[in-house]
């Protein structure tokens, strides 16, 4: 196989994967949208299947800016959900843990009630602060 044929084959393969990625992005955006109903989604899907190139271009022109805004909003929602989960697992949500000052306050209460000794309090305090 000559080198130029290999180049053209690789170029067409790249363009094919690019086209598949674009269609997946468009279909996922269509189905994630909350602002259109089922008939609107069906219309866009039908348009993308019947006239794929024209449909993709029209969808990108008409909804391209909103697509980016929806992706940013989804990313922010996922980040907020992940942050909330991390806080709940790390103990920031009342399950134990929290800030260093909260931990020191809890240790002081345990020391004052006699649950732990002064030496245990000092050791835990040093562990928290250092």
mmCIF file of C-alpha atoms in Angstrom:
data_model
loop_
_atom_site.group_PDB
_atom_site.id
_atom_site.type_symbol
_atom_site.label_atom_id
_atom_site.label_comp_id
_atom_site.label_asym_id
_atom_site.label_seq_id
_atom_site.Cartn_x
_atom_site.Cartn_y
_atom_site.Cartn_z
ATOM 1 C CA UNK A 1 0.000 0.000 0.000
ATOM 2 C CA UNK A 2 1.565 3.305 -1.023
ATOM 3 C CA UNK A 3 2.125 5.945 1.624
ATOM 4 C CA UNK A 4 -0.428 8.348 0.166
ATOM 5 C CA UNK A 5 -3.133 5.659 0.280
ATOM 6 C CA UNK A 6 -2.270 5.011 3.912
ATOM 7 C CA UNK A 7 -2.543 8.729 4.622
ATOM 8 C CA UNK A 8 -5.995 8.951 2.999
ATOM 9 C CA UNK A 9 -7.164 5.833 4.813
ATOM 10 C CA UNK A 10 -6.061 7.262 8.148
ATOM 11 C CA UNK A 11 -7.709 10.593 7.357
ATOM 12 C CA UNK A 12 -11.029 8.930 6.483
ATOM 13 C CA UNK A 13 -10.824 6.769 9.591
ATOM 14 C CA UNK A 14 -10.226 9.872 11.726
ATOM 15 C CA UNK A 15 -13.142 11.677 10.085
ATOM 16 C CA UNK A 16 -15.374 8.638 10.622
ATOM 17 C CA UNK A 17 -14.590 8.556 14.361
ATOM 18 C CA UNK A 18 -15.053 12.323 14.520
ATOM 19 C CA UNK A 19 -18.493 11.933 12.904
ATOM 20 C CA UNK A 20 -19.484 9.189 15.362
ATOM 21 C CA UNK A 21 -18.335 11.354 18.301
ATOM 22 C CA UNK A 22 -20.337 14.307 16.967
ATOM 23 C CA UNK A 23 -23.501 12.222 16.598
ATOM 24 C CA UNK A 24 -23.128 10.802 20.100
ATOM 25 C CA UNK A 25 -22.689 14.338 21.465
ATOM 26 C CA UNK A 26 -25.739 15.599 19.595
ATOM 27 C CA UNK A 27 -27.968 12.691 20.610
ATOM 28 C CA UNK A 28 -26.896 12.939 24.252
ATOM 29 C CA UNK A 29 -27.605 16.680 24.234
ATOM 30 C CA UNK A 30 -31.015 16.139 22.664
ATOM 31 C CA UNK A 31 -32.039 13.562 25.243
ATOM 32 C CA UNK A 32 -30.682 15.584 28.207
ATOM 33 C CA UNK A 33 -32.634 18.704 27.290
ATOM 34 C CA UNK A 34 -35.415 19.742 29.642
ATOM 35 C CA UNK A 35 -36.739 22.606 27.526
ATOM 36 C CA UNK A 36 -38.283 20.491 24.754
ATOM 37 C CA UNK A 37 -40.780 17.667 24.994
ATOM 38 C CA UNK A 38 -40.846 14.226 23.511
ATOM 39 C CA UNK A 39 -42.109 15.322 20.096
ATOM 40 C CA UNK A 40 -39.365 17.919 19.787
ATOM 41 C CA UNK A 41 -36.734 15.337 20.693
ATOM 42 C CA UNK A 42 -38.250 12.855 18.249
ATOM 43 C CA UNK A 43 -38.184 15.517 15.530
ATOM 44 C CA UNK A 44 -34.512 16.281 16.053
ATOM 45 C CA UNK A 45 -33.618 12.574 16.153
ATOM 46 C CA UNK A 46 -35.622 11.935 12.979
ATOM 47 C CA UNK A 47 -33.921 14.897 11.295
ATOM 48 C CA UNK A 48 -30.468 13.639 12.334
ATOM 49 C CA UNK A 49 -31.197 10.132 11.057
ATOM 50 C CA UNK A 50 -32.841 11.091 7.738
ATOM 51 C CA UNK A 51 -30.513 13.977 6.817
ATOM 52 C CA UNK A 52 -27.485 13.447 9.062
ATOM 53 C CA UNK A 53 -25.060 16.087 7.761
ATOM 54 C CA UNK A 54 -27.672 18.798 7.259
ATOM 55 C CA UNK A 55 -29.381 17.907 10.548
ATOM 56 C CA UNK A 56 -26.111 18.047 12.485
ATOM 57 C CA UNK A 57 -25.172 21.399 10.977
ATOM 58 C CA UNK A 58 -28.599 22.909 11.657
ATOM 59 C CA UNK A 59 -28.638 21.588 15.227
ATOM 60 C CA UNK A 60 -25.147 22.978 15.892
ATOM 61 C CA UNK A 61 -26.078 26.362 14.430
ATOM 62 C CA UNK A 62 -29.415 26.579 16.237
ATOM 63 C CA UNK A 63 -28.455 25.027 19.582
ATOM 64 C CA UNK A 64 -24.644 25.228 19.736
ATOM 65 C CA UNK A 65 -24.454 27.996 22.343
ATOM 66 C CA UNK A 66 -27.157 26.437 24.482
ATOM 67 C CA UNK A 67 -25.377 23.086 24.194
ATOM 68 C CA UNK A 68 -22.296 24.553 25.841
ATOM 69 C CA UNK A 69 -24.374 26.180 28.589
ATOM 70 C CA UNK A 70 -26.146 22.884 29.296
ATOM 71 C CA UNK A 71 -22.808 21.063 29.495
ATOM 72 C CA UNK A 72 -21.441 23.648 31.940
ATOM 73 C CA UNK A 73 -24.613 23.462 34.063
ATOM 74 C CA UNK A 74 -24.440 19.654 34.124
ATOM 75 C CA UNK A 75 -20.768 19.777 35.120
ATOM 76 C CA UNK A 76 -21.566 22.203 37.949
ATOM 77 C CA UNK A 77 -24.389 19.949 39.191
ATOM 78 C CA UNK A 78 -22.122 16.913 39.156
ATOM 79 C CA UNK A 79 -19.354 18.831 40.952
ATOM 80 C CA UNK A 80 -21.790 20.039 43.619
ATOM 81 C CA UNK A 81 -23.113 16.511 44.107
ATOM 82 C CA UNK A 82 -19.570 15.147 44.365
ATOM 83 C CA UNK A 83 -18.568 17.863 46.852
ATOM 84 C CA UNK A 84 -21.646 17.122 48.971
ATOM 85 C CA UNK A 85 -20.878 13.405 48.916
ATOM 86 C CA UNK A 86 -17.257 14.009 49.916
ATOM 87 C CA UNK A 87 -18.378 16.270 52.769
ATOM 88 C CA UNK A 88 -20.844 13.659 53.997
ATOM 89 C CA UNK A 89 -18.276 10.859 53.858
ATOM 90 C CA UNK A 90 -15.505 12.967 55.378
ATOM 91 C CA UNK A 91 -17.704 13.796 58.330
ATOM 92 C CA UNK A 92 -18.536 17.403 57.625
ATOM 93 C CA UNK A 93 -22.249 16.685 57.757
ATOM 94 C CA UNK A 94 -22.620 15.861 61.440
ATOM 95 C CA UNK A 95 -21.519 12.246 61.211
ATOM 96 C CA UNK A 96 -18.285 12.781 63.090
ATOM 97 C CA UNK A 97 -15.349 14.888 62.093
ATOM 98 C CA UNK A 98 -15.696 18.448 60.959
ATOM 99 C CA UNK A 99 -13.323 21.317 61.527
ATOM 100 C CA UNK A 100 -10.352 21.206 63.883
ATOM 101 C CA UNK A 101 -12.078 23.584 66.293
ATOM 102 C CA UNK A 102 -15.110 21.276 66.438
ATOM 103 C CA UNK A 103 -12.877 18.299 67.121
ATOM 104 C CA UNK A 104 -11.036 20.153 69.901
ATOM 105 C CA UNK A 105 -14.366 21.148 71.441
ATOM 106 C CA UNK A 106 -15.521 17.533 71.414
ATOM 107 C CA UNK A 107 -12.252 16.404 72.980
ATOM 108 C CA UNK A 108 -12.555 19.068 75.694
ATOM 109 C CA UNK A 109 -16.061 17.876 76.525
ATOM 110 C CA UNK A 110 -14.840 14.291 76.747
ATOM 111 C CA UNK A 111 -11.984 15.388 79.026
ATOM 112 C CA UNK A 112 -14.301 17.465 81.209
ATOM 113 C CA UNK A 113 -16.773 14.606 81.559
ATOM 114 C CA UNK A 114 -13.970 12.241 82.558
ATOM 115 C CA UNK A 115 -14.279 9.973 79.524
ATOM 116 C CA UNK A 116 -10.666 10.586 78.536
ATOM 117 C CA UNK A 117 -7.698 11.575 80.643
ATOM 118 C CA UNK A 118 -5.710 14.794 80.345
ATOM 119 C CA UNK A 119 -2.837 12.845 78.750
ATOM 120 C CA UNK A 120 -5.179 11.351 76.123
ATOM 121 C CA UNK A 121 -6.598 14.826 75.509
ATOM 122 C CA UNK A 122 -3.097 16.257 74.999
ATOM 123 C CA UNK A 123 -2.127 13.418 72.663
ATOM 124 C CA UNK A 124 -5.290 13.812 70.539
ATOM 125 C CA UNK A 125 -4.878 17.596 70.517
ATOM 126 C CA UNK A 126 -1.300 17.275 69.286
ATOM 127 C CA UNK A 127 -2.466 14.819 66.628
ATOM 128 C CA UNK A 128 -5.158 17.247 65.424
ATOM 129 C CA UNK A 129 -2.915 20.292 65.399
ATOM 130 C CA UNK A 130 0.227 18.682 64.110
#
